Short mmCIF file of C-alpha atoms and ligand atoms in Angstrom, two decimals:
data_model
loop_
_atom_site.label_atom_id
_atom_site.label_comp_id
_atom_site.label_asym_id
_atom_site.label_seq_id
_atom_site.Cartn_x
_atom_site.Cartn_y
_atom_site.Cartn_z
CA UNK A 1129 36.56 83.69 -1.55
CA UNK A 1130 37.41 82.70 2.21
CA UNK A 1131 38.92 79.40 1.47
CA UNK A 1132 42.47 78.93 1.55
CA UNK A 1133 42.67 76.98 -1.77
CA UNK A 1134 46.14 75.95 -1.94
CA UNK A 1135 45.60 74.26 1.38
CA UNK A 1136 42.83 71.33 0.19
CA UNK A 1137 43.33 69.62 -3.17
CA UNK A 1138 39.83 67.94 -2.48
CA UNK A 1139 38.09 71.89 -2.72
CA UNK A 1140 40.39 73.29 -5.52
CA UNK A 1141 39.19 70.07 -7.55
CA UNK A 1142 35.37 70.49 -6.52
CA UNK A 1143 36.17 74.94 -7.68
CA UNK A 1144 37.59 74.05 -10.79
CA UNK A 1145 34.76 71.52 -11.46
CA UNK A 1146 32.32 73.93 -10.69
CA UNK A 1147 34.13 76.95 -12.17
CA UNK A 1148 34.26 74.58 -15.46
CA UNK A 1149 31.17 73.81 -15.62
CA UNK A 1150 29.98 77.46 -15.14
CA UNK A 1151 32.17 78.79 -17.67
CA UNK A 1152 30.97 76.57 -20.51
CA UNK A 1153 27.32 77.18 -19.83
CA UNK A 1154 28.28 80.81 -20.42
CA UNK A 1155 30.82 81.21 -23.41
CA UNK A 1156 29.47 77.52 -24.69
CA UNK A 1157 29.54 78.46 -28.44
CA UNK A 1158 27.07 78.21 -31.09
CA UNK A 1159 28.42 75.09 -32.29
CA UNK A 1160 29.09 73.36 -29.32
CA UNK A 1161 25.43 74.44 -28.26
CA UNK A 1162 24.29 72.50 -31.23
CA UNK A 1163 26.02 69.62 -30.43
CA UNK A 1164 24.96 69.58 -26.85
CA UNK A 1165 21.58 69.37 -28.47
CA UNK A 1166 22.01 66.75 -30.50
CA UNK A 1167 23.53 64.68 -28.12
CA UNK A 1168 20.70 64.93 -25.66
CA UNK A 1169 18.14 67.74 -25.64
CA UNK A 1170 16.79 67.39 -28.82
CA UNK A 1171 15.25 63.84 -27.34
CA UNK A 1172 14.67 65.40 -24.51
CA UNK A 1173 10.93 67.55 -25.56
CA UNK A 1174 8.44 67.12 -23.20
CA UNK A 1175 5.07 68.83 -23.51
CA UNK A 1176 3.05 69.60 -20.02
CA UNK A 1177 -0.83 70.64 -19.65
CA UNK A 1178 -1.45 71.78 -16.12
CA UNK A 1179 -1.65 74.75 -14.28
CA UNK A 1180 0.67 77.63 -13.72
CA UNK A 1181 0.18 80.25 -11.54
CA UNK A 1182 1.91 82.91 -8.93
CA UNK A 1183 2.20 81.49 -4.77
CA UNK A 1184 2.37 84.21 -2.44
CA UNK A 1185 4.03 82.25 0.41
CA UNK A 1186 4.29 83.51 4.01
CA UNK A 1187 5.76 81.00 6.33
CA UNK A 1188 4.82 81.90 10.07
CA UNK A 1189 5.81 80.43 13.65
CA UNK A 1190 2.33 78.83 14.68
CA UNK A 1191 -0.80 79.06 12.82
CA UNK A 1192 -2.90 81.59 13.23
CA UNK A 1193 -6.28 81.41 14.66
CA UNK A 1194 -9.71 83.50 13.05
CA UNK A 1195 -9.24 87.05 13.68
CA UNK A 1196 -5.40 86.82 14.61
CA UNK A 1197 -3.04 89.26 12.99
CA UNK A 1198 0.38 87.98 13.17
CA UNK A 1199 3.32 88.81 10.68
CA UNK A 1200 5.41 86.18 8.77
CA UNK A 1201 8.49 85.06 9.46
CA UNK A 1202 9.43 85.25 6.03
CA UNK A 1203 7.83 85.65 2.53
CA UNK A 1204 8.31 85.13 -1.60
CA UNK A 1205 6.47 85.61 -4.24
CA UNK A 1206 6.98 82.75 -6.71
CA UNK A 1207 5.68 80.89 -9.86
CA UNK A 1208 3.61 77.70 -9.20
CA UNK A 1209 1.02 75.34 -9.74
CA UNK A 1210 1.69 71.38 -10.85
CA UNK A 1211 2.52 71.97 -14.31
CA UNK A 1212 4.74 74.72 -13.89
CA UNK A 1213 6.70 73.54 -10.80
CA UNK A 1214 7.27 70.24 -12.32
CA UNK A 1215 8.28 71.60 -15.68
CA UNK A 1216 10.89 74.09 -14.63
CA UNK A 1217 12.37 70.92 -12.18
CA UNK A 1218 12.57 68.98 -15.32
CA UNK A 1219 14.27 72.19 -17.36
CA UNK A 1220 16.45 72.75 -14.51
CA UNK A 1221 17.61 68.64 -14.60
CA UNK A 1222 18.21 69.67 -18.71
CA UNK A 1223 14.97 68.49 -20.57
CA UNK A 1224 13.44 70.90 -22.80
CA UNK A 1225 9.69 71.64 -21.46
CA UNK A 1226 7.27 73.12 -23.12
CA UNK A 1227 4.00 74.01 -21.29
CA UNK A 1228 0.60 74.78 -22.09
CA UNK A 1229 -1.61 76.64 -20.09
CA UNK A 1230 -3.38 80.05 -20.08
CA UNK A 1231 -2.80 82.94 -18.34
CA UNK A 1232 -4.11 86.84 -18.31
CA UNK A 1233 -2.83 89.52 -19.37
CA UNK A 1234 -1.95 91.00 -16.21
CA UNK A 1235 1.04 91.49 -13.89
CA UNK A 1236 1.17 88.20 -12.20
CA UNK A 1237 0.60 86.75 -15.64
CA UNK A 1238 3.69 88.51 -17.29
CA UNK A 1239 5.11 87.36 -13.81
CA UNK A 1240 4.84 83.89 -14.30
CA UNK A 1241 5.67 84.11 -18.22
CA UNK A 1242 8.90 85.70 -17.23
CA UNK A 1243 9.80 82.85 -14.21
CA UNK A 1244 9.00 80.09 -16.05
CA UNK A 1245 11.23 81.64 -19.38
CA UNK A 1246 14.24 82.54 -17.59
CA UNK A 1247 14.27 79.16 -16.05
CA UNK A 1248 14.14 77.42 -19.47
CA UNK A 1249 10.12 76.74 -20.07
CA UNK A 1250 9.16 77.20 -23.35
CA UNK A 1251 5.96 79.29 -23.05
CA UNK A 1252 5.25 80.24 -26.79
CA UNK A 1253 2.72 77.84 -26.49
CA UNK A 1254 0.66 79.60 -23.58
CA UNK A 1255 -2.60 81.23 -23.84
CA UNK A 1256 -2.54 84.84 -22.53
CA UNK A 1257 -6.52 86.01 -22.25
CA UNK A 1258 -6.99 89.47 -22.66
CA UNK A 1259 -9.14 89.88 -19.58
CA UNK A 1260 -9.67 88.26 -16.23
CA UNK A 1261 -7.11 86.80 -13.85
CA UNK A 1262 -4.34 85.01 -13.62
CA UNK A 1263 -4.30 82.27 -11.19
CA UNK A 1264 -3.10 82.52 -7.98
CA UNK A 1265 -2.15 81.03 -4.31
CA UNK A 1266 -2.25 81.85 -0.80
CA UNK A 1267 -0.04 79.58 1.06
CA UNK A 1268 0.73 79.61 4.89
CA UNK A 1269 3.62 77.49 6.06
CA UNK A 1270 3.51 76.85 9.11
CA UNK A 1271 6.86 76.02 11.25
CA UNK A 1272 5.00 74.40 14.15
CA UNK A 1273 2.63 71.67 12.38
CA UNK A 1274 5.26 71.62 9.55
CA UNK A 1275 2.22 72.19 7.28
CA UNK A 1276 1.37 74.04 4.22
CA UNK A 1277 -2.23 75.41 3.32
CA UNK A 1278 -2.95 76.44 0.05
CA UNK A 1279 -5.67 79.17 -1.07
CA UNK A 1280 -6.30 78.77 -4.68
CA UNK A 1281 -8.15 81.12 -7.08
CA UNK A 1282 -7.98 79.76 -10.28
CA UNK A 1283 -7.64 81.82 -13.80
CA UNK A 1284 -10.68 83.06 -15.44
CA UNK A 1285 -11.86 82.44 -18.09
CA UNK A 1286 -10.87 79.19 -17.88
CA UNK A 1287 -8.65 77.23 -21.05
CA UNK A 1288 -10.96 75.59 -23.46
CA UNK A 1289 -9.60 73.09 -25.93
CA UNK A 1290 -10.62 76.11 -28.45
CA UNK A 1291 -7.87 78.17 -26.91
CA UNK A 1292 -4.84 75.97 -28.13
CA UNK A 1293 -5.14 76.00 -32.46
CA UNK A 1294 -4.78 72.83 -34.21
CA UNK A 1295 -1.06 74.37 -35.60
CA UNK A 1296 -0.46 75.44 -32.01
CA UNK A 1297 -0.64 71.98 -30.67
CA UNK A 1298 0.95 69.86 -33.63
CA UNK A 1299 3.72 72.06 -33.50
CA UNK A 1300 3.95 71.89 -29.76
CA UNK A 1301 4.13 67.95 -30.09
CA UNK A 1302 6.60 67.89 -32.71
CA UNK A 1303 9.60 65.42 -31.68
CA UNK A 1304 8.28 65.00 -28.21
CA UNK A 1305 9.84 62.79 -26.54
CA UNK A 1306 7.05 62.09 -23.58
CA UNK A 1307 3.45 64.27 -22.49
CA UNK A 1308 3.18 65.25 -19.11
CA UNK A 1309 -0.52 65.96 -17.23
CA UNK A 1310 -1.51 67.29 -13.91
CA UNK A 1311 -5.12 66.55 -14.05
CA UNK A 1312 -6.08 70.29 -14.57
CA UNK A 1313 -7.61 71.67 -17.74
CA UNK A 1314 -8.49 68.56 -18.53
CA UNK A 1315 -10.43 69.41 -21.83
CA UNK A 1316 -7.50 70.65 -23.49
CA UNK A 1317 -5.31 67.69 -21.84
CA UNK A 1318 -7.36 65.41 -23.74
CA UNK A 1319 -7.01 66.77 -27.14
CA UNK A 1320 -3.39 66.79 -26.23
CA UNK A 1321 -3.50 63.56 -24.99
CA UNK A 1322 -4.93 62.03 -28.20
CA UNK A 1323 -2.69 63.70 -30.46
CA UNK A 1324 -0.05 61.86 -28.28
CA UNK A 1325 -1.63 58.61 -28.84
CA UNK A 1326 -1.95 59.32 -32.41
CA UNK A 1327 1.87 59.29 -32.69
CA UNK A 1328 2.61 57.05 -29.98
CA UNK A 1329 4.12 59.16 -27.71
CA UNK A 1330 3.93 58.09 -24.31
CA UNK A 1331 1.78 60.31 -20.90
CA UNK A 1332 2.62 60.74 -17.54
CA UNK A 1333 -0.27 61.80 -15.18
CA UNK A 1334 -0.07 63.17 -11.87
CA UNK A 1335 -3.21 61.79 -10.13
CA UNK A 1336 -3.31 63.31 -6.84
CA UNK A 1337 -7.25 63.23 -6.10
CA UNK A 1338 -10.42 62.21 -7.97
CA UNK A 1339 -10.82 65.12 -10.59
CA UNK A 1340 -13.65 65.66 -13.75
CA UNK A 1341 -12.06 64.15 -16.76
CA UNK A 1342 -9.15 62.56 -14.91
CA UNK A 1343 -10.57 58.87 -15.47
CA UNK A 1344 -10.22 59.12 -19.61
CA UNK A 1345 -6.31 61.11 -19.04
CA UNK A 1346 -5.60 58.02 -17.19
CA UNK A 1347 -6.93 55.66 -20.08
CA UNK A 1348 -4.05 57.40 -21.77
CA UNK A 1349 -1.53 57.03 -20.56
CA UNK A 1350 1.38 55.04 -19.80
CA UNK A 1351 2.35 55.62 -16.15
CA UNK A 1352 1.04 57.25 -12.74
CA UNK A 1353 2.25 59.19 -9.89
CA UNK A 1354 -0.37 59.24 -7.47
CA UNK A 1355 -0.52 60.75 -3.97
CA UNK A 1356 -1.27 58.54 -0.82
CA UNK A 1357 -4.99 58.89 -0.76
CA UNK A 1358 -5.66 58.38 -4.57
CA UNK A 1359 -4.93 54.63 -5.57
CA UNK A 1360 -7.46 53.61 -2.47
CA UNK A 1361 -10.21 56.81 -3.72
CA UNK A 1362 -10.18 55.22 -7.28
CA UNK A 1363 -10.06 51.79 -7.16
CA UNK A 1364 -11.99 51.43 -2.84
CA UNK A 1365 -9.24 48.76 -2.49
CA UNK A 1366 -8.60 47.61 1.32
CA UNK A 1367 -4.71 48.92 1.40
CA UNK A 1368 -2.30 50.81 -1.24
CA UNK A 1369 -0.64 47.87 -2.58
CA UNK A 1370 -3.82 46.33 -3.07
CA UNK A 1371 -5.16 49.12 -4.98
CA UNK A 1372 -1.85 49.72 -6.85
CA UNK A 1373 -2.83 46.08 -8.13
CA UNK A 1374 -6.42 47.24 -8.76
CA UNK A 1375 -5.40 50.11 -10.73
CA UNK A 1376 -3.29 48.11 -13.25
CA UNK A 1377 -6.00 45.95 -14.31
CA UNK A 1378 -8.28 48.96 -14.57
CA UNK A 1379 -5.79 50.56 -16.86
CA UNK A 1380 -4.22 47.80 -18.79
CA UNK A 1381 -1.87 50.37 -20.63
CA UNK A 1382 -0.52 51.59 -17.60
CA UNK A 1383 3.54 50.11 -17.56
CA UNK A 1384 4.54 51.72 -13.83
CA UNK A 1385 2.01 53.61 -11.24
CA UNK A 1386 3.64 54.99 -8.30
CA UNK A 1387 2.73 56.32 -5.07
CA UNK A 1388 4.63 58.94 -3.12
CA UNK A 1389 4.17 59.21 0.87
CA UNK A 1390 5.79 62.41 2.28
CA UNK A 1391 8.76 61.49 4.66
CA UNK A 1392 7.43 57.98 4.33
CA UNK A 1393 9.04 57.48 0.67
CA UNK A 1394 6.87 55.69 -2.34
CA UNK A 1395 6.01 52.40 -3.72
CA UNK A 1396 5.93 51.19 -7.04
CA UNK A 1397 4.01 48.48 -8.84
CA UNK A 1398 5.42 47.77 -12.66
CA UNK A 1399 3.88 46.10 -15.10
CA UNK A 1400 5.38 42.39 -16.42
CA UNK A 1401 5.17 40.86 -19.23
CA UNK A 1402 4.09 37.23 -18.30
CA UNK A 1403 7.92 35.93 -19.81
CA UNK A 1404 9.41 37.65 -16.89
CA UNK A 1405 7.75 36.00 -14.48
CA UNK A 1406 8.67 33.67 -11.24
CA UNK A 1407 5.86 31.14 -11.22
CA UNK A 1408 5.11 31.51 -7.95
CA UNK A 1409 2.03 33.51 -7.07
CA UNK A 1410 1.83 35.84 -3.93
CA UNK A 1411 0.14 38.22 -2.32
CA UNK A 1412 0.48 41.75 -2.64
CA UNK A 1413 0.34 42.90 0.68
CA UNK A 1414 3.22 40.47 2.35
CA UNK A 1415 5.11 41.27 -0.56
CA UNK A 1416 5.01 45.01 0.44
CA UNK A 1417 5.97 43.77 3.89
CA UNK A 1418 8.97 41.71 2.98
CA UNK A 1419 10.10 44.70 1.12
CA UNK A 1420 9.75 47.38 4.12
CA UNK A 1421 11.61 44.79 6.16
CA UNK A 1422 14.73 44.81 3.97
CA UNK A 1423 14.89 48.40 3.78
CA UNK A 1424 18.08 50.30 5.77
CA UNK A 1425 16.60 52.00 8.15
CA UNK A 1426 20.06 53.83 9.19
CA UNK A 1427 20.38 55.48 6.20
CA UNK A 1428 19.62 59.17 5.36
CA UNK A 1429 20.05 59.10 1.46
CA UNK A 1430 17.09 57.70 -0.78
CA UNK A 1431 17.14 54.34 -1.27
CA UNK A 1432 15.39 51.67 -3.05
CA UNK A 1433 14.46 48.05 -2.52
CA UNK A 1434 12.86 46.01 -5.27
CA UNK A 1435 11.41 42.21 -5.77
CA UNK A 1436 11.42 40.23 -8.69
CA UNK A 1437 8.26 39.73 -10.98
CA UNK A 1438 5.76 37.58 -9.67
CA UNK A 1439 2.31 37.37 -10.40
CA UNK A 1440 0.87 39.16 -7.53
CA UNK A 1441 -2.48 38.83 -5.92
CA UNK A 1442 -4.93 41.01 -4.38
CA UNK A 1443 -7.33 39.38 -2.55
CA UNK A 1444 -10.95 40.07 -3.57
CA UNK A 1445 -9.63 42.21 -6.99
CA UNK A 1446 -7.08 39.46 -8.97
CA UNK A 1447 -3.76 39.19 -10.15
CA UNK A 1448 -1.03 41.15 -12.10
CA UNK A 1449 1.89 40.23 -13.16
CA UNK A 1450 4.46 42.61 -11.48
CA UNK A 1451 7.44 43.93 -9.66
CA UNK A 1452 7.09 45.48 -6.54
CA UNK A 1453 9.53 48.41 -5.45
CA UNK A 1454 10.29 50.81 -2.08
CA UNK A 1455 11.79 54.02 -2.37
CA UNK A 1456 12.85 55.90 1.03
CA UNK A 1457 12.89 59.32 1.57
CA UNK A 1458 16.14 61.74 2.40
CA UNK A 1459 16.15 61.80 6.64
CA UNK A 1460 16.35 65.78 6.54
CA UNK A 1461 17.19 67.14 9.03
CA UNK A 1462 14.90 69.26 11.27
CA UNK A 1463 16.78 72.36 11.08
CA UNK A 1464 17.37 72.01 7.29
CA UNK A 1465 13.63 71.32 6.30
CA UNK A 1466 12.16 74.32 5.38
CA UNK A 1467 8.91 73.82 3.20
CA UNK A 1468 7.67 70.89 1.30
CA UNK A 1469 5.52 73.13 -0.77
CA UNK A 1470 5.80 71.39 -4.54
CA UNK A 1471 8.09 68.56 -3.15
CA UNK A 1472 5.82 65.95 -5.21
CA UNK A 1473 6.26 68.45 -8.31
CA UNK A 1474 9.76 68.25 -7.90
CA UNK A 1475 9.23 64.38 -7.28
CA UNK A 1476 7.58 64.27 -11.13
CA UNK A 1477 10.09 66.60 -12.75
CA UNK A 1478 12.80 64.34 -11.53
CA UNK A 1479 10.31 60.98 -12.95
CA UNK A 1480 10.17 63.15 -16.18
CA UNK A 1481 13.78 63.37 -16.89
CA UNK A 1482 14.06 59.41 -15.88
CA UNK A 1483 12.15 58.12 -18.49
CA UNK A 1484 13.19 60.29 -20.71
CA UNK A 1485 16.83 59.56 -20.15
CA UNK A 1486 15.72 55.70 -19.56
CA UNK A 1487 16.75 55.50 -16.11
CA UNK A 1488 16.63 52.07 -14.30
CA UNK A 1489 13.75 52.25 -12.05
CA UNK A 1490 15.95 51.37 -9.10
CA UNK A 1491 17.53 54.41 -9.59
CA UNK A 1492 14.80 56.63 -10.62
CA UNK A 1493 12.78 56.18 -7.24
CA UNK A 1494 15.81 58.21 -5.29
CA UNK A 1495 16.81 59.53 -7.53
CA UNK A 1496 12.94 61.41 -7.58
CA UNK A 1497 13.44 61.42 -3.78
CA UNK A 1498 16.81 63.59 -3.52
CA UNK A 1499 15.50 65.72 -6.73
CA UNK A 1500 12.38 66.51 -4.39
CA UNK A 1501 13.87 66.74 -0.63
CA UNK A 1502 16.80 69.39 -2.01
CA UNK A 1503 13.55 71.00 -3.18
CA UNK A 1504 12.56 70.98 0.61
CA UNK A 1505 15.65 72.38 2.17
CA UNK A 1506 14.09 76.50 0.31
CA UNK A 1507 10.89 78.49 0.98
CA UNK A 1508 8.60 77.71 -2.15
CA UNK A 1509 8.33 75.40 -4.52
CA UNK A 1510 10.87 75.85 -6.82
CA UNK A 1511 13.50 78.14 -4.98
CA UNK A 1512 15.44 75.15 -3.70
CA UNK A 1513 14.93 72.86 -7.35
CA UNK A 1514 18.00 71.64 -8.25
CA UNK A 1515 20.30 72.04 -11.34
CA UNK A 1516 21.65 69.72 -13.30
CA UNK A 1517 25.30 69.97 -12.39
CA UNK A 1518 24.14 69.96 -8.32
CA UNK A 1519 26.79 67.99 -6.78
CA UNK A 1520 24.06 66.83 -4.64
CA UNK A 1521 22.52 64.73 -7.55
CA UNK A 1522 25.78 63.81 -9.22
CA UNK A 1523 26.33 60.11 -7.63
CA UNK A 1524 22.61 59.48 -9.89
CA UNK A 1525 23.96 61.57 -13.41
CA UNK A 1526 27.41 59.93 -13.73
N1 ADP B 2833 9.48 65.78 4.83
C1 ADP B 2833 10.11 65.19 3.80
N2 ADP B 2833 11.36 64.69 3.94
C2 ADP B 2833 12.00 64.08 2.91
N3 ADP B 2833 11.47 63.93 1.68
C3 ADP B 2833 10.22 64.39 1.48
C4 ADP B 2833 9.47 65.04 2.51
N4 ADP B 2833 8.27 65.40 2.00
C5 ADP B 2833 8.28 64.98 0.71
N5 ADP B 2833 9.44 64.36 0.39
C6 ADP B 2833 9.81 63.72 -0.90
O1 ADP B 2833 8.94 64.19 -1.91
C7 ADP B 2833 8.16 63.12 -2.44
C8 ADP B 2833 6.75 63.63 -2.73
O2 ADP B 2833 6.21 64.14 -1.54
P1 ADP B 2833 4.66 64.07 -1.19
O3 ADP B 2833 4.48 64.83 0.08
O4 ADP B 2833 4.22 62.65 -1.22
O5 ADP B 2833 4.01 64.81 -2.43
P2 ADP B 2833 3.05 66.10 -2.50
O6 ADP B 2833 3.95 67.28 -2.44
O7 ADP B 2833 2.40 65.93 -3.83
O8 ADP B 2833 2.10 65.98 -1.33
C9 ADP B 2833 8.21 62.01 -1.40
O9 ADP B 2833 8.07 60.74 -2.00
C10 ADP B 2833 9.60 62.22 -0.79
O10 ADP B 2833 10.58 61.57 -1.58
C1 NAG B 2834 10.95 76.73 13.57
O1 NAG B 2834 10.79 75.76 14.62
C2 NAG B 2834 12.02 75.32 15.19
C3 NAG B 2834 11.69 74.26 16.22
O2 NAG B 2834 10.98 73.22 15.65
C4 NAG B 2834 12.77 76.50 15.80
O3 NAG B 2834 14.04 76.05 16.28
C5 NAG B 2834 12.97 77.58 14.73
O4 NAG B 2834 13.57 78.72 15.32
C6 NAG B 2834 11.64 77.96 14.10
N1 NAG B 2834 11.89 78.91 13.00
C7 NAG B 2834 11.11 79.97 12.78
C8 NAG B 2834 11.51 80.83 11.64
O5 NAG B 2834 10.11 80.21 13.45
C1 NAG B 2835 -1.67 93.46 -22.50
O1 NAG B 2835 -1.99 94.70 -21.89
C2 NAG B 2835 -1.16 95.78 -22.33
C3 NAG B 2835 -1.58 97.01 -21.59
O2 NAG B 2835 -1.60 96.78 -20.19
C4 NAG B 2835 -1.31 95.96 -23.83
O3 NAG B 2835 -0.40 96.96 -24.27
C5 NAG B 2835 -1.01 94.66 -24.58
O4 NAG B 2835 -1.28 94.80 -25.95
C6 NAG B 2835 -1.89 93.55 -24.01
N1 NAG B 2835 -1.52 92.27 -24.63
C7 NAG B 2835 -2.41 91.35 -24.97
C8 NAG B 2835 -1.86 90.07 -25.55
O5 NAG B 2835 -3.61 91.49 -24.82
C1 NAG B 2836 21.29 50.28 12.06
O1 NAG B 2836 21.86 50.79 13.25
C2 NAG B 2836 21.72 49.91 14.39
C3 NAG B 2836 22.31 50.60 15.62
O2 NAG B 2836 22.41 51.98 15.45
C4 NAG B 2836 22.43 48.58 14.09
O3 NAG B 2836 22.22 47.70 15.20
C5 NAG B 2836 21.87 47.97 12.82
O4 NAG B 2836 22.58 46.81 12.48
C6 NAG B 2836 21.94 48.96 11.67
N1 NAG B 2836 21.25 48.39 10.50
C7 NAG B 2836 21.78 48.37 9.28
C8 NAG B 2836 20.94 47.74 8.21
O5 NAG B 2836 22.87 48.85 9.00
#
């Protein structure tokens, strides 16, 4: 240890805090284990359908063109895949996951098993098919265009509600708190998602593009995260908040659907009941505006601006009654962004342990946002995930 610690009372505090918290995670008793449950985890279950499979990630200076042979300037071979990147973010913020999934019997299978265990997945509940493939990904980051391409090859054969027995998935859902989907394996998702409904137990979806069997997930449940292009692709509204507007009235047991925008931060439409509301009516769009106006541009940690309930209107589609919100982004900086691979994972995993920890929404949209760009500042998506006790998180978990 290089520091001088007698020298600054400010670090010795910050090593003792940290040497504290380290040293009860690791000689923590059975006992107090037990009550750490009971004070938190054991609400804390959240069940995920998705995918989960192994990146192999090569991040290179420029892109290469057809025929080039270049070499990386650096490499990993990680777990991945919605489901499981979101689920180990949400295990690593202290919920207890459990995912379901299928996998082969084969190296990258055991692989991903193994990641997903150590980081505090429960995968008991994952199919492993005795032949086939895994899933996996090819992804290139590239430094220049600050992009990341993805080359999928999904698992074969592919989950079929058959896969998960009926004890498998009551036991899976008992004393869940919330049920997570990424839009894959939708079959199975569905089962899962009306055994949820059956004991009222609220689903998140991920919606990031028009998928088979997305539409009736999305009947489910109970709130959204969407990517940029989706709200528009599913509801052919003229602009986001217009189709965030659109989407609630499509899906009247939707209570919050949010969109995330890269660097550009989110918005949020949530659901009011009509008591709530200001009188006034307004529209949607100069709403957004008036929001985007207020926002601090100066600063570099997330933020989040939010109206009061109104009932909004989008013109051409109706009104909702609602509360608008705008979430900013962390300003990285250049030299400290490294890959955004999974950064909307990270974005949900962080949304996960919100709601189940009933965070205010003004402080669940950055919170999401610092959750996902520490995520950002690692090669991969889940190298750079955060823990629970990351002092970089704890002005949101005090
Ligand atoms: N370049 C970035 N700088 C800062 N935050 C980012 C960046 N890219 C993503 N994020 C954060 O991650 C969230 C999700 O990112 P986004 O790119 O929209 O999702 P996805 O990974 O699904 O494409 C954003 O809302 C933002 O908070
Ligand atoms: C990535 O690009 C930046 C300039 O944008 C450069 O300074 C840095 O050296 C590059 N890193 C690698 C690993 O190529
Ligand atoms: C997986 O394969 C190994 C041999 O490679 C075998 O010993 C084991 O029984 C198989 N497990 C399953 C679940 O099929
Ligand atoms: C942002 O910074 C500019 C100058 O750097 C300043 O004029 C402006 O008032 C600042 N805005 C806020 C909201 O702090």
């Amino acid at each position: 240890m290089a520091v001088n610690m007698h020298a600054c009372p400010l670090i010795k505090l910050v090593f003792f805090i940290i040497m504290s918290c380290s040293f009860h995670n690791i000689w923590s008793t059975p006992t107090n284990h037990r009550i750490k449950m009971s004070s938190s985890s054991d609400h804390h279950i959240v069940v995920g359908c998705g995918s989960a499979c192994l990146d192999y990630l090569a991040a290179v200076a420029s892109y290469p063109k057809p025929d080039d042979k270049i070499r990386s300037t650096s490499f990993k071979v990680q777990g991945g895949g919605n489901a499981g990147n979101a689920l180990t973010c949400a295990a690593r913020l202290g919920l207890n996951p459990r995912l379901i999934t299928k996998v082969a019997n084969d190296s990258q299978g055991n692989g991903i098993l193994d990641e997903l265990h150590a980081d505090g997945v429960d995968t008991s509940y994952i199919v492993v098919s005795e032949e086939g493939n895994s899933p996996f990904t090819y992804i290139i980051v590239d430094n220049e265009t600050r992009t990341r391409t993805c080359i999928h090859t999904p698992g074969d054969p592919p989950m079929v509600p058959e896969d998960l027995t009926e004890s498998n998935l009551l036991s899976a859902m008992s004393e869940a708190r919330l049920v997570y989907f990424d839009g894959r394996l939708h079959e199975t998702a569905f089962v899962i998602g009306e055994e949820a409904k059956r004991r009222g137990i609220p689903i998140i979806v991920d919606a990031e593009r028009k998928r088979e069997g997305l539409n009736s997930l999305l009947d489910l449940s109970s709130y959204v995260v969407c990517s940029k292009s989706f709200p528009q692709a599913f509801t052919e509204a003229p602009s986001i908040a217009s189709a965030l507007v659109s989407m609630l009235l499509k899906l009247p047991n939707i209570k919050f659907a949010i969109v995330t925008l890269g660097e550009e931060g989110c918005i949020m439409l949530e659901r009011s009941s009509t008591e709530d509301l200001r009188s006034k009516e307004i529209e949607v769009d100069e709403l957004l505006e008036k929001l985007k106006q207020e926002k601090d541009n100066n600063a570099t940690a997330p933020t989040c601006i939010s109206s009061s309930a109104f009932m909004l209107r989008a013109k051409g589609i109706g009104t909702i009654g609602g509360r608008l919100l705008v979430g900013t982004a962390e300003k990285i900086p250049s030299s400290e962004l490294v890959d955004t691979t999974g950064a909307g994972d990270a974005f949900i995993g962080a949304v996960l342990y919100a709601i189940c920890t009933n965070m205010r929404l003004e402080k669940l949209l950055p919170f999401a946002a610092q959750v996902a760009a520490v995520g950002c500042r690692a090669l991969g998506a889940r190298s750079g995930l955060p823990y629970h006790d990351d002092l970089r998180l704890a002005s949101f978990l005090r």
